[in-house]
Coordinates of C-alpha atoms in Angstrom, one line a residue:
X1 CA -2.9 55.0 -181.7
X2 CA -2.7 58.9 -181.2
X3 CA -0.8 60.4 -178.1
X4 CA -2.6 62.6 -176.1
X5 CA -0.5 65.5 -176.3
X6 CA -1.0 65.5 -180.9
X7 CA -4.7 64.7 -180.0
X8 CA -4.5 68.0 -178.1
X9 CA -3.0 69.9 -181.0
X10 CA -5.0 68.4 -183.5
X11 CA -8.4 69.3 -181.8
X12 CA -7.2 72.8 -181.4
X13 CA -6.0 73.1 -185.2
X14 CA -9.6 71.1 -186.3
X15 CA -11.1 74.3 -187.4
X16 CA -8.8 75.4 -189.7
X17 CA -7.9 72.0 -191.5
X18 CA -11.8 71.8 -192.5
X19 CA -12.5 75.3 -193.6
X20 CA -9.5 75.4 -195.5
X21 CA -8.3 74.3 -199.0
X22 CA -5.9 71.3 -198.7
X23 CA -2.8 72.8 -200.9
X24 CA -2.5 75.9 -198.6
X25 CA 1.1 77.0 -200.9
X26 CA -0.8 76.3 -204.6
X27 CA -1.5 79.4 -206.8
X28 CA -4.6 80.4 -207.2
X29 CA -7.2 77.9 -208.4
X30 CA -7.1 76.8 -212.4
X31 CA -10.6 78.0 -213.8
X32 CA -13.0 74.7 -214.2
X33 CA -16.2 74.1 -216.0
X34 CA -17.6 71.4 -214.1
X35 CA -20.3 68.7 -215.8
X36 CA -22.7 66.5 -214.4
X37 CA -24.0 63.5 -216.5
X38 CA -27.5 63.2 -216.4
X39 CA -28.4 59.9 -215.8
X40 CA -29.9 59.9 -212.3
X41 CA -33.7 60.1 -211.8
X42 CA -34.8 64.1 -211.8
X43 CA -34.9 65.2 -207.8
X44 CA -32.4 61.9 -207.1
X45 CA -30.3 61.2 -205.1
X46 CA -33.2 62.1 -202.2
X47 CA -31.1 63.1 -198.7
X48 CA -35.0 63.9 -197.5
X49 CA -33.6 67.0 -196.1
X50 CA -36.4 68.7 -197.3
X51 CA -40.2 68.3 -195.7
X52 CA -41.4 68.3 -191.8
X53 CA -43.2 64.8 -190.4
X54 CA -42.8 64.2 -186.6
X55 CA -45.3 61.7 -186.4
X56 CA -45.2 57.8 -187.2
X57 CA -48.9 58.0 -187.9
X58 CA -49.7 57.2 -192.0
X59 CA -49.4 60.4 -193.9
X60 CA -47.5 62.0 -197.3
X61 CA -44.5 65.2 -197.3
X62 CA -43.0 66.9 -200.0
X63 CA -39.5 66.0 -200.7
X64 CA -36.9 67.2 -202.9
X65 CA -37.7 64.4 -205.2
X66 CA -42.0 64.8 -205.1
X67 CA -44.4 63.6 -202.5
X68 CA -43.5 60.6 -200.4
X69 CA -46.2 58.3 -198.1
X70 CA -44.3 57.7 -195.1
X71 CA -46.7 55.1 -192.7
X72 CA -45.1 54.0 -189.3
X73 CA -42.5 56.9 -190.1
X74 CA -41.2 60.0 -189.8
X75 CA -38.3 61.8 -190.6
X76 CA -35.3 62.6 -187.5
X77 CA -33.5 64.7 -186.8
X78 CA -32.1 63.8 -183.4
X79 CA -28.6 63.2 -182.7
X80 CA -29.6 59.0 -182.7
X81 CA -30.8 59.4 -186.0
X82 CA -27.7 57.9 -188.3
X83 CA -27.5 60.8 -191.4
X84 CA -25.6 62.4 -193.4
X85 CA -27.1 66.2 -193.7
X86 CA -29.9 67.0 -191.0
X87 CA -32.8 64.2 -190.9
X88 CA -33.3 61.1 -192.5
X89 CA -36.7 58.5 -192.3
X90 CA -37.4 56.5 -189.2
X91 CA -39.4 53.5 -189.9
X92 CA -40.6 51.1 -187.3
X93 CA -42.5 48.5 -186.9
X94 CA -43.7 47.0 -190.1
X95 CA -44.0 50.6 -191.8
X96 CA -42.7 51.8 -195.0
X97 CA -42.2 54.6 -197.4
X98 CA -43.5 54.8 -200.8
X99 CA -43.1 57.4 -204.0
X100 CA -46.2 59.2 -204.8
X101 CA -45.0 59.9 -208.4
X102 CA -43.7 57.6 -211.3
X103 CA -40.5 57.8 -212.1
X104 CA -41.3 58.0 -216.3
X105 CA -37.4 57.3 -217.1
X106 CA -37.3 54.2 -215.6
X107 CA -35.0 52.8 -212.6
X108 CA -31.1 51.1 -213.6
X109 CA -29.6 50.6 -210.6
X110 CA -31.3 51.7 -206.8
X111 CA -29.3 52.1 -204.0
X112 CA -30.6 53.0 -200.3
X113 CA -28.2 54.1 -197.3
X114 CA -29.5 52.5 -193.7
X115 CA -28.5 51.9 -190.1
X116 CA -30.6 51.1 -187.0
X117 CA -32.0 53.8 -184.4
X118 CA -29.9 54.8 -181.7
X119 CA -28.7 51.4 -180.0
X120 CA -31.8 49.2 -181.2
X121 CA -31.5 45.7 -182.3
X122 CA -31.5 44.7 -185.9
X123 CA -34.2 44.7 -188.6
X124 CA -34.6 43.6 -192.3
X125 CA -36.4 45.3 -194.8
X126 CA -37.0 45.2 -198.7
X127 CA -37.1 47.2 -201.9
X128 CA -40.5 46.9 -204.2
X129 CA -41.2 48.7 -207.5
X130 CA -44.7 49.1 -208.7
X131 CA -44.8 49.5 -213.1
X132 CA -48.5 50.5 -212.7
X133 CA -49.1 53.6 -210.3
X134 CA -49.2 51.4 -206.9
X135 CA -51.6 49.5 -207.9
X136 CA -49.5 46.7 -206.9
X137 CA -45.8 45.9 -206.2
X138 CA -42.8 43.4 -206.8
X139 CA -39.9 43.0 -204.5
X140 CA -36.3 43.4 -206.0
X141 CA -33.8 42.2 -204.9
X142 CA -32.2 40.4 -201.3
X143 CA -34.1 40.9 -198.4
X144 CA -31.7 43.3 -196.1
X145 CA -30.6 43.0 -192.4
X146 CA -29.7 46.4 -191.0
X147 CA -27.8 45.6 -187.9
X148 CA -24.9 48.7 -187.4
X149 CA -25.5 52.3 -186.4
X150 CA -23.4 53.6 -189.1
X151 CA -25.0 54.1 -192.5
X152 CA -24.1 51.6 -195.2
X153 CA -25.1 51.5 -198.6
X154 CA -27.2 48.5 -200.0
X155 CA -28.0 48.5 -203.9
X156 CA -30.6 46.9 -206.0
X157 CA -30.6 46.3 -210.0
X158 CA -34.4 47.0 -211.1
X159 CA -33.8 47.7 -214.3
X160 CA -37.0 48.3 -215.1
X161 CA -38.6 50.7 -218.4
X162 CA -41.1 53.4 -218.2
X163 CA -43.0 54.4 -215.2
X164 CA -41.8 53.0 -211.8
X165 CA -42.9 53.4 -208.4
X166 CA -39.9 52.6 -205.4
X167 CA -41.5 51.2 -202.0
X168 CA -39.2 50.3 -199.0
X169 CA -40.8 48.0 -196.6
X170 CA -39.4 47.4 -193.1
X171 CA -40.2 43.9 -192.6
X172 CA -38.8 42.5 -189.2
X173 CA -37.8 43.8 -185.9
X174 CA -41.3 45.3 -183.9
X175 CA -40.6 48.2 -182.4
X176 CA -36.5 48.6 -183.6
X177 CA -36.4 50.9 -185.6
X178 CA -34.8 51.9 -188.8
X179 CA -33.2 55.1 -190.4
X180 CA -32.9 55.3 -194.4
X181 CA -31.2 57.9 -196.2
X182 CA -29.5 58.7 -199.6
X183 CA -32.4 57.3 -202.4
X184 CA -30.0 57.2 -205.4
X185 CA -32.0 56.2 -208.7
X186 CA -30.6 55.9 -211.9
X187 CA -32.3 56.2 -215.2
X188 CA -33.3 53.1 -216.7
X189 CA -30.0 52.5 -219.6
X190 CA -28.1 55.2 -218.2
X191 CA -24.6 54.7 -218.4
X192 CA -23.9 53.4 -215.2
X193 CA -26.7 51.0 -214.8
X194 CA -24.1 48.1 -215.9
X195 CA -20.5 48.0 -215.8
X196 CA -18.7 49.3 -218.5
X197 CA -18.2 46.8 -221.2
X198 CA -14.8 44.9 -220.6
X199 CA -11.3 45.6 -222.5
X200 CA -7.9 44.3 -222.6
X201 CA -7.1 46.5 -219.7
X202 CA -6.3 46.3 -216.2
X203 CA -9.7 47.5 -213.5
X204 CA -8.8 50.3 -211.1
X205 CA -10.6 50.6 -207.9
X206 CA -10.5 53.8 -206.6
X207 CA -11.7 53.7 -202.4
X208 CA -14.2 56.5 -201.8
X209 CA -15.4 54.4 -198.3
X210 CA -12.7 56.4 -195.9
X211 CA -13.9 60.2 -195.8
X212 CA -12.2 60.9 -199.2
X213 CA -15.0 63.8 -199.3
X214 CA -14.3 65.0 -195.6
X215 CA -13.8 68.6 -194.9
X216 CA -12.5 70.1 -198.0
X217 CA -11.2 66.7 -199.4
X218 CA -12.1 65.3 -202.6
X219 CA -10.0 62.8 -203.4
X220 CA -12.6 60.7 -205.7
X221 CA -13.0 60.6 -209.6
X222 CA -16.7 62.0 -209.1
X223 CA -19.3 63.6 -207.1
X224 CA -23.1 63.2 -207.9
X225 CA -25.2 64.7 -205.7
X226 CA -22.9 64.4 -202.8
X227 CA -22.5 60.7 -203.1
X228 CA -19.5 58.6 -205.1
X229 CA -21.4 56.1 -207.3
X230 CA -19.5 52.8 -208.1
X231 CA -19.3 53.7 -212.1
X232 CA -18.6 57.4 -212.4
X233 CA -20.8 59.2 -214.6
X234 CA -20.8 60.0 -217.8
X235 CA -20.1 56.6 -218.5
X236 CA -16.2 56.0 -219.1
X237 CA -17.3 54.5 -222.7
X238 CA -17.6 58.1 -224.2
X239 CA -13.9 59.0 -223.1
X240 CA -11.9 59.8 -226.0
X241 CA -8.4 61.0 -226.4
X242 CA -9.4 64.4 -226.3
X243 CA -12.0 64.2 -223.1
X244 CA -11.1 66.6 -220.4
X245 CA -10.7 66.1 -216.9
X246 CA -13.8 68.3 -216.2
X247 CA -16.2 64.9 -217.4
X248 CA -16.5 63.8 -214.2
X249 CA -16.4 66.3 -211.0
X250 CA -14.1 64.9 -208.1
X251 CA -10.7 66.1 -207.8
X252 CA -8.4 63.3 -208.8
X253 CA -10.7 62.9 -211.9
X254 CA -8.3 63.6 -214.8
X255 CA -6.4 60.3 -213.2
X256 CA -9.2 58.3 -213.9
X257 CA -10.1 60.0 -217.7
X258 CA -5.9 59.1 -217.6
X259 CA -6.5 55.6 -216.9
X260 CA -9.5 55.2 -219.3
X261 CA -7.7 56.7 -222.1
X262 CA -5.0 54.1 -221.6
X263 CA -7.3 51.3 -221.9
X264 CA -8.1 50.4 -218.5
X265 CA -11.6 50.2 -216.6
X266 CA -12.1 52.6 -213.2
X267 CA -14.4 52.3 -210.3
X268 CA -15.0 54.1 -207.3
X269 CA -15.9 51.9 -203.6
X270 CA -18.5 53.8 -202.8
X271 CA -19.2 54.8 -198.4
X272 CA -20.6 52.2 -196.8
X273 CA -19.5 49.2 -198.8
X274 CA -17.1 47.2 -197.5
X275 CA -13.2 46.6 -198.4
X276 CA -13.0 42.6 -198.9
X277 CA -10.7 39.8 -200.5
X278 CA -12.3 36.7 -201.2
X279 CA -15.7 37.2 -200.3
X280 CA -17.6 36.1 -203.4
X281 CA -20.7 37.1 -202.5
X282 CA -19.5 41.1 -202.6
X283 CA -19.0 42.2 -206.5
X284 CA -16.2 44.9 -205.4
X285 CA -14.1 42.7 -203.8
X286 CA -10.5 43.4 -204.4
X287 CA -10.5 40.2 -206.2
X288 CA -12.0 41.4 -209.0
X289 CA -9.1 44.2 -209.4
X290 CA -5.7 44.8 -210.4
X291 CA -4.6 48.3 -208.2
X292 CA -6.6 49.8 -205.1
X293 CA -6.2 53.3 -204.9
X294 CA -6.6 55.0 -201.8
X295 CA -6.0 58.7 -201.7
X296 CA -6.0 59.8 -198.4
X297 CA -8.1 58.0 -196.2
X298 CA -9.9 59.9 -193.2
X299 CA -11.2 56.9 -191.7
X300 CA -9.2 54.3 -190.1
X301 CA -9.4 50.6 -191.6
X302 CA -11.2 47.7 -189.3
X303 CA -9.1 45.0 -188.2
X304 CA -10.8 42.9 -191.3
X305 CA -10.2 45.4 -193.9
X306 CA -6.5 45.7 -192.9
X307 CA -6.4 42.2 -193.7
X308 CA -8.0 42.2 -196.8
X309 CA -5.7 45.1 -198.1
X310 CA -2.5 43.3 -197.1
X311 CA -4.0 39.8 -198.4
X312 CA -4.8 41.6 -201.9
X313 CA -1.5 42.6 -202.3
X314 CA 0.1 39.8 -201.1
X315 CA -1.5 37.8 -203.6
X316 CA -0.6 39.9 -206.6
X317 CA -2.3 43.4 -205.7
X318 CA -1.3 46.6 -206.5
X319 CA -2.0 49.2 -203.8
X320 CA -1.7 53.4 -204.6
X321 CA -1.1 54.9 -201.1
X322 CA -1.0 58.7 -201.0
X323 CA -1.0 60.3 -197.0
X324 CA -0.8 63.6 -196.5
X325 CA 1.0 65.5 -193.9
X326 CA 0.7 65.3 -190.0
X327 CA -2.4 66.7 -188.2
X328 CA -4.8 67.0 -191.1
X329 CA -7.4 65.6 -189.6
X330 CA -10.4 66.7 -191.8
X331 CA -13.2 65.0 -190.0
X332 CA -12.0 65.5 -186.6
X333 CA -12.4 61.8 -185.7
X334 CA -8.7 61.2 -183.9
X335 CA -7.1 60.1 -187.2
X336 CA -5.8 61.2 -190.2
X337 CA -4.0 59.4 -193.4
X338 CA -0.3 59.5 -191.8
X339 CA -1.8 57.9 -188.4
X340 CA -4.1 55.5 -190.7
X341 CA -1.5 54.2 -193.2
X342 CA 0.8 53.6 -190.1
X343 CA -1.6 51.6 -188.0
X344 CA -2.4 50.0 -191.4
X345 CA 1.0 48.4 -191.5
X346 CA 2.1 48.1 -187.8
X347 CA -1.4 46.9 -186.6
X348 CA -2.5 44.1 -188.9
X349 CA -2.9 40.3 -188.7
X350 CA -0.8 39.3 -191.7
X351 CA 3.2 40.8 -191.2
X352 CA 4.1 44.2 -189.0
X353 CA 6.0 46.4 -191.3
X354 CA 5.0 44.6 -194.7
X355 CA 6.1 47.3 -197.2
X356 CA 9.2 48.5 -195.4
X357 CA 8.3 52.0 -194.9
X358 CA 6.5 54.2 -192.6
X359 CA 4.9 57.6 -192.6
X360 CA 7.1 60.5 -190.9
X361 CA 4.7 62.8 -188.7
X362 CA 5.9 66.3 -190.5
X363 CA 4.3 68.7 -192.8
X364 CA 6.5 69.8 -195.6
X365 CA 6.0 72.1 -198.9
X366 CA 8.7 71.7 -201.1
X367 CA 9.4 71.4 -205.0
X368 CA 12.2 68.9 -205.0
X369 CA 14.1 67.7 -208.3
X370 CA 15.9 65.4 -205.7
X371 CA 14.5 62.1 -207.9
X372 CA 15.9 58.7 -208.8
X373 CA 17.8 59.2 -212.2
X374 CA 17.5 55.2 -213.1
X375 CA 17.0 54.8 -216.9
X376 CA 15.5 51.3 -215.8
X377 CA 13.5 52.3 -213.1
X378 CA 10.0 51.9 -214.5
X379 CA 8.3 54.2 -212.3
X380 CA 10.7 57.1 -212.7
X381 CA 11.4 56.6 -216.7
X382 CA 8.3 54.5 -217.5
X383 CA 6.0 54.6 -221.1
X384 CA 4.5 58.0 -219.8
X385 CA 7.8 59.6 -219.5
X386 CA 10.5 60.5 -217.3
X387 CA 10.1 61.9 -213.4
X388 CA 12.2 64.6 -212.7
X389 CA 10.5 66.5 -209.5
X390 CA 7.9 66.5 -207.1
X391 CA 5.8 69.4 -205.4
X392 CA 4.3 68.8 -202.0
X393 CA 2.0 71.4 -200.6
X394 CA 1.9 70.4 -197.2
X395 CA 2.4 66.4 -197.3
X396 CA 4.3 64.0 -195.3
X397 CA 7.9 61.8 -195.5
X398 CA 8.8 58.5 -195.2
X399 CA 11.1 56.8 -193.9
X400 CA 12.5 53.8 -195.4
X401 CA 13.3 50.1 -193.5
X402 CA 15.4 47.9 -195.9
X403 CA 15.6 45.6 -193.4
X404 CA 12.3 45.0 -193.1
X405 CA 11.7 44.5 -196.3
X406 CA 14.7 44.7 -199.2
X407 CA 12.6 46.0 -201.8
X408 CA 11.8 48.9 -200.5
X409 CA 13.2 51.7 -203.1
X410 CA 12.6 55.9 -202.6
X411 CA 11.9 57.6 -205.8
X412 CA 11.8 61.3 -204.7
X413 CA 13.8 63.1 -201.6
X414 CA 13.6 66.4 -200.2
X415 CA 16.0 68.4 -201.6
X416 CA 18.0 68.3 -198.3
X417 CA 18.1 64.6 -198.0
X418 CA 20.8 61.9 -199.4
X419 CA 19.1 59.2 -201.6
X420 CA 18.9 57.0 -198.7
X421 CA 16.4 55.6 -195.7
X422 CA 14.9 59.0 -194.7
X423 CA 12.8 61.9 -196.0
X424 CA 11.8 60.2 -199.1
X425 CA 8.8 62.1 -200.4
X426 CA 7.5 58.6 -203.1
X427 CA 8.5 55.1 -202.6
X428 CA 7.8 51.7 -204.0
X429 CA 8.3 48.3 -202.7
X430 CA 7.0 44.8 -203.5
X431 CA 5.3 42.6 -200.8
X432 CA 4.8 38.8 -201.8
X433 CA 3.8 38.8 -205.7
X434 CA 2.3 42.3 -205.0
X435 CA 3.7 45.7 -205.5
X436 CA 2.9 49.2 -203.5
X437 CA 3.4 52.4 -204.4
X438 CA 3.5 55.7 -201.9
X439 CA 3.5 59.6 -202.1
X440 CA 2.9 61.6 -199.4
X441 CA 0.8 64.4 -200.5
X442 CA -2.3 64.3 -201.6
X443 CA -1.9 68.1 -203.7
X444 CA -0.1 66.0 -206.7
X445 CA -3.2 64.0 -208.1
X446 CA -5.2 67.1 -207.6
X447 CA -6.4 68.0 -210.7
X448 CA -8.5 71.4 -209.5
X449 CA -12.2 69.7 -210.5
X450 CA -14.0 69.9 -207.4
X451 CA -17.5 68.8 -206.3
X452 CA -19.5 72.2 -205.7
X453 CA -19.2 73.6 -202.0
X454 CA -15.3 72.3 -202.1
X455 CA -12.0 74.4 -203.3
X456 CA -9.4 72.3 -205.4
X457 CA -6.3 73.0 -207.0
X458 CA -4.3 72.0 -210.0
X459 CA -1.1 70.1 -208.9
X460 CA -2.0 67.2 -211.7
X461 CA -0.7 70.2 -214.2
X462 CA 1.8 72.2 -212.0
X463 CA 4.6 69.8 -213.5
X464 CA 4.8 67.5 -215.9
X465 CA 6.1 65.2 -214.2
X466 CA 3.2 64.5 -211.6
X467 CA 0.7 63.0 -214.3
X468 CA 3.8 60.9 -215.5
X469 CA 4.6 59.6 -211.8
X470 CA 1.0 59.1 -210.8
X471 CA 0.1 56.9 -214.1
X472 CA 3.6 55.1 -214.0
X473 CA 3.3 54.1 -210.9
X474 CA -0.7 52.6 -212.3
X475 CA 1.1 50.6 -214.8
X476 CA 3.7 49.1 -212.6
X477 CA 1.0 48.2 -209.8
X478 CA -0.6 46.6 -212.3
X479 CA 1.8 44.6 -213.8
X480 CA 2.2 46.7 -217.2
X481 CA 5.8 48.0 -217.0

């Protein structure tokens, strides 16, 4: 819970933490040629930010992606509209909107943002495809219920060849009403239209559902027309060991390429999909992983999500934590990641305190080679070599509670501190057959590949010994050293 009084500071301080670059103390930016794969629709992913239609009445408007028939629709802008840039489609009543154009690559994979109207009760509406101009039409997929006034993110596997028409029908609900947003379409055999094929490696989920992108964050592997796709794209199956972080464009990218060289399979947990453990029915629940990485989280965990994080690692979970340092609120919400790992681990339903350590509220920049000097430590001196310092451009400390857990271990001090309980910039700890892993900055894993609109900074390259602590620490989460 915040106190009043850092509430106060934070608002007043709002402006400048999301206008600004995160790593205020970094030289200047490393020179980036950023790529984007080619393997969504042309004019996809459709925000319908383009186009005018106030009406409900039956009629078609020019999109960003081609002509759309929106009937019993139109698109809002108000401020009960749920969207993510300025308008998105209302539908009500049994309406629907419908592509005017073929898509002549195909679909893979289709997913649709939604959220009720203002306060209205629930709904449930469909996706159809038409492979014959819209001359008739074939529902894909689970019938949805749209019953939050947040957006959330359902997705459909056409998987259909040559020319495809979408249609969304609302279906249910009278006069409720329902907004749509985000139209994401990928090509039909694209590289993310299936999962990667599997390997002897460990998977890596990487949480992109907790305003990673806020403000001038963008703490994901990649970007694609302002969303965070579950498989980043180009697919990982045309890394190689000579692939450069610049394949995919979010800013902790070159630690997934890292991962990927090593072996392992990465995905991103895209907004508005859910954190689980043990719900089958979800296909990214943290069952199906070995580490959850969260860098950063703007967006404070519900009470369930708390418990599914602390059950995951419980149960043999590896979680990558990385804060960042006190009042950096990016999306001016009343939280940011110290306040959000903290209630994390003192308000939960499984154990207060789990890991041992908690977040300090301070903002520090400091290169410290104040580092565990174990030869058997496998995070400090692991397969990708040995840790020796740490750079923090404005990131947090913790402070370490032995007695409330015994594993707890620091890695890296400030340069002031003893190699005790307090100011430890990285720590590690186990929690039932699980294992954790902190840092509290988010300017390490930032490898300066930014999605357009945002500015980055290389701290993955300022030292060698970042890319060695960040993938370490992988490996030991997942049970590899």
């Amino acid at each position: 819970m915040r106190y009043p009084l850092r509430w106060l500071t934070a608002s007043l301080l709002s402006l400048s933490v999301l206008s600004c670059a995160k790593q205020e103390n970094l030289p200047a930016p490393v020179a980036a040629t950023i790529t984007t794969a080619d393997v969504s629709s042309p004019g996809f992913p459709e925000g319908f930010e383009t186009g005018t239609k106030t009406a409900y009445s039956t009629g078609s408007v020019t999109l960003g992606s081609g002509s759309w028939t929106l009937n019993d629709a139109l698109l809002g802008n108000t401020t009960a509209d749920p969207k993510t840039g300025a308008q998105s489609v209302r539908v009500r009543n049994v309406g629907s909107l419908t592509t005017n154009f073929d898509l002549t690559s195909g679909a893979g994979v289709v997913t649709v943002q939604h959220a009720v109207y203002g306060t209205d009760a629930s709904s449930q509406w469909e996706l159809w495809v038409s492979q014959n101009s819209g001359s008739s039409y074939t529902k894909v997929g689970s019938t949805i219920t749209t019953s939050s006034s947040t957006l959330s993110t359902a997705s459909f596997t056409v998987n259909l060849s040559g020319n495809v028409r979408l249609q969304i029908r609302k279906i249910s609900g009278g006069t409720n009403r329902i907004n749509f947003d985000n139209v994401t379409v990928e090509q039909y055999g694209s590289g993310t239209t299936t999962p990667p094929p599997a390997t002897t490696g460990k998977k890596f989920l990487f949480d992109a559902s907790h305003g990673e992108l806020a403000g001038n964050a963008d703490w994901v592997l990649d970007v694609d027309g302002g969303l965070t796709p579950r498989y980043p794209s180009p697919a990982q199956s045309g890394i190689t060991s000579t692939t450069s972080e610049t394949y995919w464009t979010g800013a902790i990218s070159a630690w997934g390429v890292a991962l990927v060289k090593l072996g392992h399979t990465v995905e991103q947990l895209p907004t508005g999909t859910a954190i689980t453990y043990g719900n089958t029915s979800n296909p990214q629940d943290l069952s199906n992983y070995s580490v959850f990485v969260v860098d950063e989280p703007n967006t404070v965990f519900t009470a369930a999500e708390k418990t599914a994080i602390l059950q995951f690692v419980q149960n043999g979970g590896g979680l990558f934590m990385i804060s960042d340092h006190d009042i950096s609120d990016r999306n001016n919400d009343g939280w940011d990641s110290p306040d959000i790992w903290n209630d994390l681990m003192q308000n939960n339903s499984v154990k207060a305190n789990p890991f041992g350590f908690s977040v300090n509220l301070d903002n520090i920049v400091e290169n410290s080679t104040n580092a565990l000097t174990s030869t058997t430590n496998p995070i400090m001196n692991g397969s990708q070599g040995r840790v020796t310092q740490l750079s923090f451009h404005n990131g947090a400390t913790m402070t370490l509670s032995p007695a409330a857990n015994s594993t707890v271990q620091g890695l890296v001090w400030r340069t002031s501190a003893t190699q005790g309980n307090s100011l430890a910039m990285a720590a590690s700890s186990t929690f039932g057959t699980g294992r954790v892993v902190i840092i509290g900055d988010s300017s390490p894993a930032d490898d300066g590949t930014g999605s357009p609109g945002n500015t980055v900074y290389d701290g993955w390259n300022e030292n060698v010994s970042h890319a060695r602590l960040h993938l370490n620490a992988s490996l030991w989460l997942a049970k590899l050293q």
